[in-house]
Structures are given as C-alpha cells and as structure tokens.
CSV table of C-alpha atoms and ligand atoms in Angstrom, one decimal:
chain,number,residue,atom,x,y,z
C,1,MET,CA,-9.3,24.0,-10.3
C,2,LEU,CA,-8.1,20.5,-11.1
C,3,ASN,CA,-7.6,19.4,-14.7
C,4,LYS,CA,-10.3,16.7,-15.5
C,5,ASN,CA,-7.7,14.1,-16.7
C,6,VAL,CA,-5.7,14.5,-13.5
C,7,GLU,CA,-8.9,14.5,-11.4
C,8,GLY,CA,-9.9,11.2,-13.1
C,9,ILE,CA,-6.5,9.5,-12.4
C,10,LEU,CA,-6.5,10.7,-8.8
C,11,ASN,CA,-10.0,9.3,-8.3
C,12,ALA,CA,-8.8,6.0,-9.7
C,13,GLN,CA,-5.8,6.1,-7.4
C,14,ILE,CA,-8.1,6.6,-4.4
C,15,ASN,CA,-9.9,3.4,-5.4
C,16,LYS,CA,-6.5,1.5,-5.7
C,17,GLU,CA,-5.4,2.6,-2.3
C,18,PHE,CA,-8.6,1.4,-0.7
C,19,TYR,CA,-8.3,-1.9,-2.7
C,20,SER,CA,-4.9,-2.2,-1.3
C,21,ALA,CA,-6.3,-1.8,2.2
C,22,TYR,CA,-8.9,-4.6,1.5
C,23,LEU,CA,-6.1,-6.8,0.1
C,24,TYR,CA,-4.0,-6.4,3.3
C,25,LEU,CA,-7.0,-6.9,5.6
C,26,GLY,CA,-7.7,-10.2,3.9
C,27,MET,CA,-4.1,-11.2,4.3
C,28,SER,CA,-4.2,-10.2,8.0
C,29,ALA,CA,-7.3,-12.4,8.5
C,30,TYR,CA,-5.5,-15.3,6.8
C,31,PHE,CA,-2.4,-15.0,9.1
C,32,GLU,CA,-4.6,-14.7,12.1
C,33,GLN,CA,-6.2,-18.0,11.2
C,34,LEU,CA,-2.8,-19.6,11.1
C,35,GLY,CA,-2.0,-18.2,14.5
C,36,LEU,CA,0.8,-15.9,13.1
C,37,LYS,CA,-0.1,-12.8,15.0
C,38,GLY,CA,3.0,-10.9,14.0
C,39,PHE,CA,2.3,-11.4,10.3
C,40,SER,CA,-1.4,-10.6,10.9
C,41,ASN,CA,-0.4,-7.4,12.7
C,42,TRP,CA,2.1,-6.3,10.0
C,43,THR,CA,-0.5,-6.6,7.3
C,44,LYS,CA,-3.2,-5.0,9.4
C,45,VAL,CA,-1.0,-2.0,10.0
C,46,GLN,CA,-0.3,-1.8,6.3
C,47,ALA,CA,-4.1,-1.8,5.6
C,48,GLN,CA,-4.4,1.2,7.9
C,49,GLU,CA,-1.6,3.0,6.0
C,50,GLU,CA,-3.3,2.3,2.7
C,51,MET,CA,-6.6,3.8,3.9
C,52,GLU,CA,-4.7,6.9,4.9
C,53,HIS,CA,-3.0,7.0,1.5
C,54,GLY,CA,-6.5,7.0,0.0
C,55,MET,CA,-7.7,9.7,2.3
C,56,ILE,CA,-4.7,12.0,1.6
C,57,ILE,CA,-5.6,11.9,-2.1
C,58,PHE,CA,-9.3,12.3,-1.3
C,59,ASN,CA,-8.5,15.5,0.7
C,60,TYR,CA,-6.1,16.8,-2.0
C,61,VAL,CA,-8.7,16.4,-4.8
C,62,GLN,CA,-11.2,18.4,-2.6
C,63,GLU,CA,-8.5,21.0,-1.7
C,64,ARG,CA,-8.1,21.6,-5.5
C,65,ASP,CA,-11.8,21.9,-5.9
C,66,GLY,CA,-12.0,18.7,-7.8
C,67,ASP,CA,-14.9,16.2,-7.9
C,68,ILE,CA,-14.7,13.0,-6.0
C,69,GLU,CA,-16.2,10.0,-7.8
C,70,LEU,CA,-15.9,6.9,-5.7
C,71,GLN,CA,-15.8,3.6,-7.6
C,72,GLU,CA,-16.7,0.0,-6.6
C,73,ILE,CA,-13.8,-1.7,-4.7
C,74,GLU,CA,-12.9,-5.0,-6.4
C,75,LYS,CA,-13.0,-8.2,-4.3
C,76,PRO,CA,-9.4,-8.8,-3.2
C,77,ASP,CA,-7.4,-11.9,-4.0
C,78,ASN,CA,-7.7,-14.4,-1.2
C,79,ASP,CA,-5.8,-17.4,-2.7
C,80,PHE,CA,-3.1,-17.6,0.0
C,81,GLN,CA,-0.9,-20.7,0.5
C,82,ASN,CA,1.9,-19.8,2.9
C,83,PRO,CA,3.7,-16.7,4.3
C,84,LEU,CA,6.3,-16.5,1.5
C,85,GLN,CA,3.7,-16.7,-1.2
C,86,VAL,CA,1.6,-14.0,0.4
C,87,PHE,CA,4.7,-11.7,0.6
C,88,GLU,CA,5.5,-12.4,-3.0
C,89,LYS,CA,2.0,-11.4,-3.9
C,90,ILE,CA,2.4,-8.2,-1.8
C,91,LEU,CA,5.6,-7.3,-3.7
C,92,GLU,CA,3.9,-7.9,-7.0
C,93,HIS,CA,1.0,-5.8,-5.9
C,94,GLU,CA,3.2,-2.9,-4.7
C,95,LYS,CA,5.1,-2.9,-8.0
C,96,GLU,CA,1.8,-2.5,-9.8
C,97,VAL,CA,0.9,0.4,-7.4
C,98,THR,CA,4.3,2.0,-8.1
C,99,SER,CA,3.5,1.9,-11.9
C,100,ASN,CA,0.1,3.5,-11.1
C,101,ILE,CA,1.8,6.3,-9.1
C,102,GLU,CA,4.3,6.8,-11.9
C,103,ARG,CA,1.3,7.2,-14.3
C,104,VAL,CA,-0.1,9.9,-12.1
C,105,ALA,CA,3.3,11.7,-12.1
C,106,ASN,CA,3.6,11.4,-15.9
C,107,LEU,CA,0.0,12.6,-16.5
C,108,SER,CA,0.4,15.6,-14.2
C,109,GLU,CA,3.6,16.5,-16.2
C,110,ASP,CA,1.8,16.2,-19.5
C,111,GLU,CA,-1.0,18.4,-18.2
C,112,CYS,CA,1.5,20.9,-16.7
C,113,ASP,CA,-0.1,20.4,-13.3
C,114,ARG,CA,2.9,21.3,-11.1
C,115,ALA,CA,0.9,21.1,-7.9
C,116,THR,CA,-0.1,17.4,-8.5
C,117,ARG,CA,3.4,16.6,-9.7
C,118,HIS,CA,4.7,17.9,-6.4
C,119,PHE,CA,1.9,16.2,-4.4
C,120,ILE,CA,2.7,12.8,-5.9
C,121,ASN,CA,6.4,12.9,-5.0
C,122,TRP,CA,5.7,11.7,-1.5
C,123,TYR,CA,3.9,8.6,-2.9
C,124,ILE,CA,6.9,7.9,-5.1
C,125,SER,CA,9.2,7.8,-2.1
C,126,GLU,CA,6.6,5.8,-0.1
C,127,GLN,CA,6.5,3.1,-2.8
C,128,VAL,CA,10.3,2.8,-2.6
C,129,GLU,CA,10.1,2.3,1.1
C,130,GLU,CA,7.2,-0.2,0.9
C,131,GLU,CA,8.8,-2.3,-1.7
C,132,ALA,CA,12.1,-2.4,0.3
C,133,GLN,CA,10.2,-3.5,3.5
C,134,VAL,CA,8.4,-6.3,1.7
C,135,LEU,CA,11.6,-7.5,0.0
C,136,ASP,CA,13.3,-7.6,3.4
C,137,VAL,CA,10.7,-10.0,4.7
C,138,ILE,CA,10.9,-12.2,1.5
C,139,LYS,CA,14.7,-12.3,1.8
C,140,LYS,CA,14.6,-13.4,5.4
C,141,ILE,CA,12.0,-16.1,4.7
C,142,LYS,CA,14.1,-17.4,1.8
C,143,PHE,CA,17.4,-17.2,3.5
C,144,PHE,CA,16.4,-18.7,6.8
C,145,GLY,CA,13.8,-21.2,5.4
C,146,THR,CA,10.4,-21.9,6.7
C,147,ASP,CA,11.6,-23.8,9.8
C,148,CYS,CA,9.1,-23.2,12.6
C,149,THR,CA,11.6,-21.7,15.0
C,150,ILE,CA,12.6,-19.1,12.4
C,151,LEU,CA,9.1,-18.4,11.5
C,152,TYR,CA,8.3,-17.9,15.1
C,153,HIS,CA,11.1,-15.3,15.5
C,154,LEU,CA,10.1,-13.5,12.3
C,155,ASP,CA,6.5,-13.4,13.5
C,156,LYS,CA,7.7,-11.8,16.8
C,157,GLU,CA,9.6,-9.2,14.8
C,158,LEU,CA,6.6,-8.3,12.7
C,159,GLU,CA,4.4,-8.1,15.8
C,160,GLU,CA,6.4,-5.0,16.7
C,161,ARG,CA,5.2,-2.9,13.8
C,162,GLU,CA,2.9,-0.1,15.0
C,163,TYR,CA,0.6,2.1,13.0
C,164,LYS,CA,1.9,5.6,12.9
C,165,SER,CA,0.1,8.3,11.0
C,166,SER,CA,1.8,9.2,7.8
C,167,ASN,CA,4.6,11.7,7.6
C,168,TYR,CA,3.0,13.3,4.5
C,169,PRO,CA,4.3,16.8,4.7
C,170,ASN,CA,1.2,18.9,4.2
C,171,LYS,CA,-1.2,16.6,6.0
N,201,OFO,FE1,-0.5,2.9,-0.9
N,201,OFO,O1,1.1,2.1,-0.8
N,201,OFO,FE2,0.9,0.2,-0.9
N,201,OFO,O2,-0.3,0.0,-2.1
C-alpha cells in the first residue's frame, strides 16, 4: 500500500512528465516550421521518452495499489526565438524536473518508503544524462556559432537520434 503523501507526489510527477512531453512536442513543431528536421526529430524523440517516464510512474503507482489522480496538463511555453534559446529553455526545464525528482526522493525517505526511494533512483540518473545531453548541444551552438553551415551539420547530427524504449530496470 502506498503512503498517501508519496502517492500524491508521484501523481504530481506523472503530470510533470506529460507536461514535459507537451513542451517538447511544441518545440518539435517550432523546429519543423523552420525546416530544422534534426532539431525537430530530437525534441520529438524526447517527447516520446517523457511520455514513457510518465507511464513508468503510472504503472508503479498501480503496482503499489495506489490511486491514480490525473490532473490538467498546463499549456506549454511556446515563446521560441532561435535554437539556442530553445535549448537554454530545455536546460532550465530539466533542472526544474531534477528538483522535482529530488523532492520525490526526499519525501520517500521521510516516509520510510524504501521501495519508492529505490524506484526513483533511475530517474535521478536519467536527469543527469538528460541535462548533460542538452548542455552538449548548447555548448556546440555557442562554440561554433549560429553560422548556417554549422547549424546544418548539427541538425544532421540531431536527426540521427532514435527513440529507444527506456532501459528502466523493472519495466
Ligand atoms: Fe522525464 O525527464 Fe525530462 O523532463
């Protein structure tokens, strides 16, 4: 049986993961409009991953005999100016998600819920990886500049990202 406070924060996290998916889908549409198919692909793949993150928590809550209470998904930010600004927004967003995940870890410790504390470890590592990937793109754009040829090559690189189902251990 899932502790009610833990159940609440996990339900909130489901919402945040699906909000993330919405945010990335909007970014993907923005890049598609610009003709940057690689950037569009990268953010669309990320949206798929976010939906999966939400589903893993959804399944976990049910596995622990908890109640699912879905909340309204907020309208995502769509004020996009250029690829660098979008990736800076992504980094900011992912840092916020990292804090949310840390709150889940802290609460499960406070409530002595070892299973959730163990469950959320995968998300902690995932956040480290996500922030690093985003930072890598930001550094490349900043270092090489926004010269069209460079952007073209980066776009080609980002086009190679493929959606792979998560490596969550107990999925
Ligand atoms: Fe779910 O990892 Fe990003 O937000």
